[in-house]
Amino acid sequence: MKKDDLEILRGVQKNTEMAMKAINTISEKVADDSLAVQLSKQALKYSEIHNKALDKILEGKAEPYHTNNISQMMLVGGIHSNTLFDTSTSHIAEVMIQGSNRGITDMCKHLNHHEHAGDTSLEIAKELMDFEEKNIERLKKYL
């Protein structure tokens, strides 16, 4: 497996893991049933995209991305502190939109720094980015 492909697929893994962790962390604070269902659907799709990237990494007999416990703790801590005084539906949607924006930015960086990646890796990365953009649009109605 080419290094550029591996780095993009690891980036997909990292972003989807962070998204799933964020949804898992924030879900307990969601009072709006419609938003809760939306977040559950998002978590499922993130899991599907994560597994696609992981499958390709394993097919290439490469080492997958390993979660950094410190960044996971920072994510969870950031969510808890950001929702300490405001757990309104609007605020939770805003927090999730900000996370999706960070995910898009991170994937853009990966694509720009690994321009020699193959079509399959690029397709998975673009699928994630398109999904993030759709999430933002879906979440805007909760603002």
PDB file of C-alpha atoms in Angstrom:
ATOM      1  CA  MET A   1       0.000   0.000   0.000  1.00  0.00           C
ATOM      2  CA  LYS A   2       1.307   3.433  -0.934  1.00  0.00           C
ATOM      3  CA  LYS A   3       2.132   5.782   1.924  1.00  0.00           C
ATOM      4  CA  ASP A   4      -0.276   8.462   0.644  1.00  0.00           C
ATOM      5  CA  ASP A   5      -3.140   5.971   0.559  1.00  0.00           C
ATOM      6  CA  LEU A   6      -2.330   4.766   4.052  1.00  0.00           C
ATOM      7  CA  GLU A   7      -2.179   8.296   5.472  1.00  0.00           C
ATOM      8  CA  ILE A   8      -5.515   9.279   3.931  1.00  0.00           C
ATOM      9  CA  LEU A   9      -7.202   6.111   5.171  1.00  0.00           C
ATOM     10  CA  ARG A  10      -5.741   6.627   8.645  1.00  0.00           C
ATOM     11  CA  GLY A  11      -7.077  10.192   8.511  1.00  0.00           C
ATOM     12  CA  VAL A  12     -10.523   8.819   7.707  1.00  0.00           C
ATOM     13  CA  GLN A  13     -10.204   6.411  10.625  1.00  0.00           C
ATOM     14  CA  LYS A  14      -9.159   9.178  13.001  1.00  0.00           C
ATOM     15  CA  ASN A  15     -11.945  11.528  11.948  1.00  0.00           C
ATOM     16  CA  THR A  16     -14.668   8.903  12.113  1.00  0.00           C
ATOM     17  CA  GLU A  17     -13.471   7.676  15.524  1.00  0.00           C
ATOM     18  CA  MET A  18     -13.491  11.234  16.874  1.00  0.00           C
ATOM     19  CA  ALA A  19     -16.976  11.807  15.452  1.00  0.00           C
ATOM     20  CA  MET A  20     -18.335   8.599  16.976  1.00  0.00           C
ATOM     21  CA  LYS A  21     -16.755   9.453  20.341  1.00  0.00           C
ATOM     22  CA  ALA A  22     -18.231  12.970  20.186  1.00  0.00           C
ATOM     23  CA  ILE A  23     -21.701  11.622  19.407  1.00  0.00           C
ATOM     24  CA  ASN A  24     -21.418   9.041  22.162  1.00  0.00           C
ATOM     25  CA  THR A  25     -20.347  11.730  24.634  1.00  0.00           C
ATOM     26  CA  ILE A  26     -22.932  14.328  23.704  1.00  0.00           C
ATOM     27  CA  SER A  27     -25.882  11.948  23.241  1.00  0.00           C
ATOM     28  CA  GLU A  28     -26.546  11.732  26.966  1.00  0.00           C
ATOM     29  CA  LYS A  29     -27.174  15.504  26.970  1.00  0.00           C
ATOM     30  CA  VAL A  30     -29.657  15.531  24.073  1.00  0.00           C
ATOM     31  CA  ALA A  31     -33.261  16.186  25.079  1.00  0.00           C
ATOM     32  CA  ASP A  32     -34.725  16.546  21.573  1.00  0.00           C
ATOM     33  CA  ASP A  33     -35.780  13.139  20.225  1.00  0.00           C
ATOM     34  CA  SER A  34     -35.405  14.200  16.603  1.00  0.00           C
ATOM     35  CA  LEU A  35     -31.823  15.360  17.184  1.00  0.00           C
ATOM     36  CA  ALA A  36     -31.056  12.163  19.103  1.00  0.00           C
ATOM     37  CA  VAL A  37     -32.245  10.070  16.139  1.00  0.00           C
ATOM     38  CA  GLN A  38     -30.217  12.239  13.740  1.00  0.00           C
ATOM     39  CA  LEU A  39     -27.062  11.741  15.817  1.00  0.00           C
ATOM     40  CA  SER A  40     -27.642   7.976  16.005  1.00  0.00           C
ATOM     41  CA  LYS A  41     -27.932   7.798  12.227  1.00  0.00           C
ATOM     42  CA  GLN A  42     -24.749   9.816  11.909  1.00  0.00           C
ATOM     43  CA  ALA A  43     -22.883   7.483  14.259  1.00  0.00           C
ATOM     44  CA  LEU A  44     -23.956   4.499  12.169  1.00  0.00           C
ATOM     45  CA  LYS A  45     -22.726   6.087   8.926  1.00  0.00           C
ATOM     46  CA  TYR A  46     -19.435   7.138  10.550  1.00  0.00           C
ATOM     47  CA  SER A  47     -18.993   3.520  11.596  1.00  0.00           C
ATOM     48  CA  GLU A  48     -19.599   2.318   8.020  1.00  0.00           C
ATOM     49  CA  ILE A  49     -17.051   4.770   6.583  1.00  0.00           C
ATOM     50  CA  HIS A  50     -14.560   3.863   9.331  1.00  0.00           C
ATOM     51  CA  ASN A  51     -14.906   0.183   8.494  1.00  0.00           C
ATOM     52  CA  LYS A  52     -14.369   0.840   4.767  1.00  0.00           C
ATOM     53  CA  ALA A  53     -11.095   2.607   5.533  1.00  0.00           C
ATOM     54  CA  LEU A  54     -10.031  -0.096   7.990  1.00  0.00           C
ATOM     55  CA  ASP A  55     -10.815  -2.864   5.482  1.00  0.00           C
ATOM     56  CA  LYS A  56      -8.624  -1.198   2.840  1.00  0.00           C
ATOM     57  CA  ILE A  57      -5.773  -0.729   5.326  1.00  0.00           C
ATOM     58  CA  LEU A  58      -5.936  -4.369   6.376  1.00  0.00           C
ATOM     59  CA  GLU A  59      -6.152  -5.517   2.737  1.00  0.00           C
ATOM     60  CA  GLY A  60      -2.905  -3.645   2.167  1.00  0.00           C
ATOM     61  CA  LYS A  61      -1.408  -5.411   5.189  1.00  0.00           C
ATOM     62  CA  ALA A  62      -0.655  -2.064   6.821  1.00  0.00           C
ATOM     63  CA  GLU A  63      -0.987  -0.864  10.390  1.00  0.00           C
ATOM     64  CA  PRO A  64      -4.301   0.933  11.111  1.00  0.00           C
ATOM     65  CA  TYR A  65      -4.656   4.191  12.995  1.00  0.00           C
ATOM     66  CA  HIS A  66      -4.458   3.776  16.754  1.00  0.00           C
ATOM     67  CA  THR A  67      -6.541   6.067  18.903  1.00  0.00           C
ATOM     68  CA  ASN A  68      -4.613   8.601  20.927  1.00  0.00           C
ATOM     69  CA  ASN A  69      -6.057   8.474  24.445  1.00  0.00           C
ATOM     70  CA  ILE A  70      -4.993  12.035  25.215  1.00  0.00           C
ATOM     71  CA  SER A  71      -6.830  13.471  22.216  1.00  0.00           C
ATOM     72  CA  GLN A  72      -9.876  11.353  23.107  1.00  0.00           C
ATOM     73  CA  MET A  73      -9.814  12.709  26.665  1.00  0.00           C
ATOM     74  CA  MET A  74      -9.420  16.253  25.344  1.00  0.00           C
ATOM     75  CA  LEU A  75     -12.404  15.734  23.038  1.00  0.00           C
ATOM     76  CA  VAL A  76     -14.609  14.396  25.830  1.00  0.00           C
ATOM     77  CA  GLY A  77     -13.442  17.095  28.241  1.00  0.00           C
ATOM     78  CA  GLY A  78     -14.043  19.780  25.642  1.00  0.00           C
ATOM     79  CA  ILE A  79     -17.571  18.551  24.993  1.00  0.00           C
ATOM     80  CA  HIS A  80     -18.375  18.380  28.707  1.00  0.00           C
ATOM     81  CA  SER A  81     -17.008  21.851  29.396  1.00  0.00           C
ATOM     82  CA  ASN A  82     -18.692  23.298  26.306  1.00  0.00           C
ATOM     83  CA  THR A  83     -22.073  21.890  27.371  1.00  0.00           C
ATOM     84  CA  LEU A  84     -21.698  22.442  31.115  1.00  0.00           C
ATOM     85  CA  PHE A  85     -23.996  25.455  31.232  1.00  0.00           C
ATOM     86  CA  ASP A  86     -25.880  25.054  27.962  1.00  0.00           C
ATOM     87  CA  THR A  87     -27.376  21.759  26.845  1.00  0.00           C
ATOM     88  CA  SER A  88     -30.010  23.336  24.618  1.00  0.00           C
ATOM     89  CA  THR A  89     -30.763  21.610  21.340  1.00  0.00           C
ATOM     90  CA  SER A  90     -29.421  24.634  19.474  1.00  0.00           C
ATOM     91  CA  HIS A  91     -26.117  24.603  21.337  1.00  0.00           C
ATOM     92  CA  ILE A  92     -25.625  20.863  20.910  1.00  0.00           C
ATOM     93  CA  ALA A  93     -26.288  21.212  17.166  1.00  0.00           C
ATOM     94  CA  GLU A  94     -23.740  24.054  17.056  1.00  0.00           C
ATOM     95  CA  VAL A  95     -21.111  21.925  18.816  1.00  0.00           C
ATOM     96  CA  MET A  96     -21.685  19.080  16.364  1.00  0.00           C
ATOM     97  CA  ILE A  97     -21.523  21.454  13.368  1.00  0.00           C
ATOM     98  CA  GLN A  98     -18.189  22.773  14.638  1.00  0.00           C
ATOM     99  CA  GLY A  99     -16.927  19.191  14.890  1.00  0.00           C
ATOM    100  CA  SER A 100     -18.002  18.427  11.328  1.00  0.00           C
ATOM    101  CA  ASN A 101     -16.260  21.575  10.119  1.00  0.00           C
ATOM    102  CA  ARG A 102     -13.058  20.465  11.851  1.00  0.00           C
ATOM    103  CA  GLY A 103     -13.419  17.048  10.226  1.00  0.00           C
ATOM    104  CA  ILE A 104     -13.752  18.583   6.761  1.00  0.00           C
ATOM    105  CA  THR A 105     -10.736  20.825   7.380  1.00  0.00           C
ATOM    106  CA  ASP A 106      -8.643  17.906   8.610  1.00  0.00           C
ATOM    107  CA  MET A 107      -9.528  15.773   5.587  1.00  0.00           C
ATOM    108  CA  CYS A 108      -8.726  18.672   3.219  1.00  0.00           C
ATOM    109  CA  LYS A 109      -5.276  18.849   4.793  1.00  0.00           C
ATOM    110  CA  HIS A 110      -4.806  15.104   4.330  1.00  0.00           C
ATOM    111  CA  LEU A 111      -5.844  15.306   0.679  1.00  0.00           C
ATOM    112  CA  ASN A 112      -3.568  18.286   0.016  1.00  0.00           C
ATOM    113  CA  HIS A 113      -0.546  16.641   1.652  1.00  0.00           C
ATOM    114  CA  HIS A 114      -1.033  13.234   0.029  1.00  0.00           C
ATOM    115  CA  GLU A 115      -1.844  14.025  -3.592  1.00  0.00           C
ATOM    116  CA  HIS A 116      -0.454  10.721  -4.895  1.00  0.00           C
ATOM    117  CA  ALA A 117      -3.185   8.638  -3.263  1.00  0.00           C
ATOM    118  CA  GLY A 118      -5.175   6.227  -5.385  1.00  0.00           C
ATOM    119  CA  ASP A 119      -8.801   6.433  -6.375  1.00  0.00           C
ATOM    120  CA  THR A 120     -10.148   4.138  -3.662  1.00  0.00           C
ATOM    121  CA  SER A 121      -8.604   6.111  -0.807  1.00  0.00           C
ATOM    122  CA  LEU A 122      -9.752   9.377  -2.360  1.00  0.00           C
ATOM    123  CA  GLU A 123     -13.293   8.047  -2.782  1.00  0.00           C
ATOM    124  CA  ILE A 124     -13.517   7.047   0.880  1.00  0.00           C
ATOM    125  CA  ALA A 125     -12.119  10.413   2.003  1.00  0.00           C
ATOM    126  CA  LYS A 126     -14.533  12.294  -0.250  1.00  0.00           C
ATOM    127  CA  GLU A 127     -17.423  10.159   0.977  1.00  0.00           C
ATOM    128  CA  LEU A 128     -16.568  11.245   4.520  1.00  0.00           C
ATOM    129  CA  MET A 129     -16.294  14.903   3.520  1.00  0.00           C
ATOM    130  CA  ASP A 130     -19.615  14.805   1.643  1.00  0.00           C
ATOM    131  CA  PHE A 131     -21.238  13.145   4.632  1.00  0.00           C
ATOM    132  CA  GLU A 132     -19.852  15.831   6.958  1.00  0.00           C
ATOM    133  CA  GLU A 133     -21.282  18.559   4.708  1.00  0.00           C
ATOM    134  CA  LYS A 134     -24.693  16.859   4.697  1.00  0.00           C
ATOM    135  CA  ASN A 135     -24.545  16.573   8.489  1.00  0.00           C
ATOM    136  CA  ILE A 136     -23.974  20.305   8.761  1.00  0.00           C
ATOM    137  CA  GLU A 137     -27.004  20.981   6.569  1.00  0.00           C
ATOM    138  CA  ARG A 138     -29.164  18.557   8.571  1.00  0.00           C
ATOM    139  CA  LEU A 139     -28.058  20.065  11.880  1.00  0.00           C
ATOM    140  CA  LYS A 140     -28.734  23.667  10.834  1.00  0.00           C
ATOM    141  CA  LYS A 141     -32.460  23.180  11.404  1.00  0.00           C
ATOM    142  CA  TYR A 142     -31.752  22.635  15.118  1.00  0.00           C
ATOM    143  CA  LEU A 143     -29.941  25.968  15.538  1.00  0.00           C
TER     144      LEU A 143
END
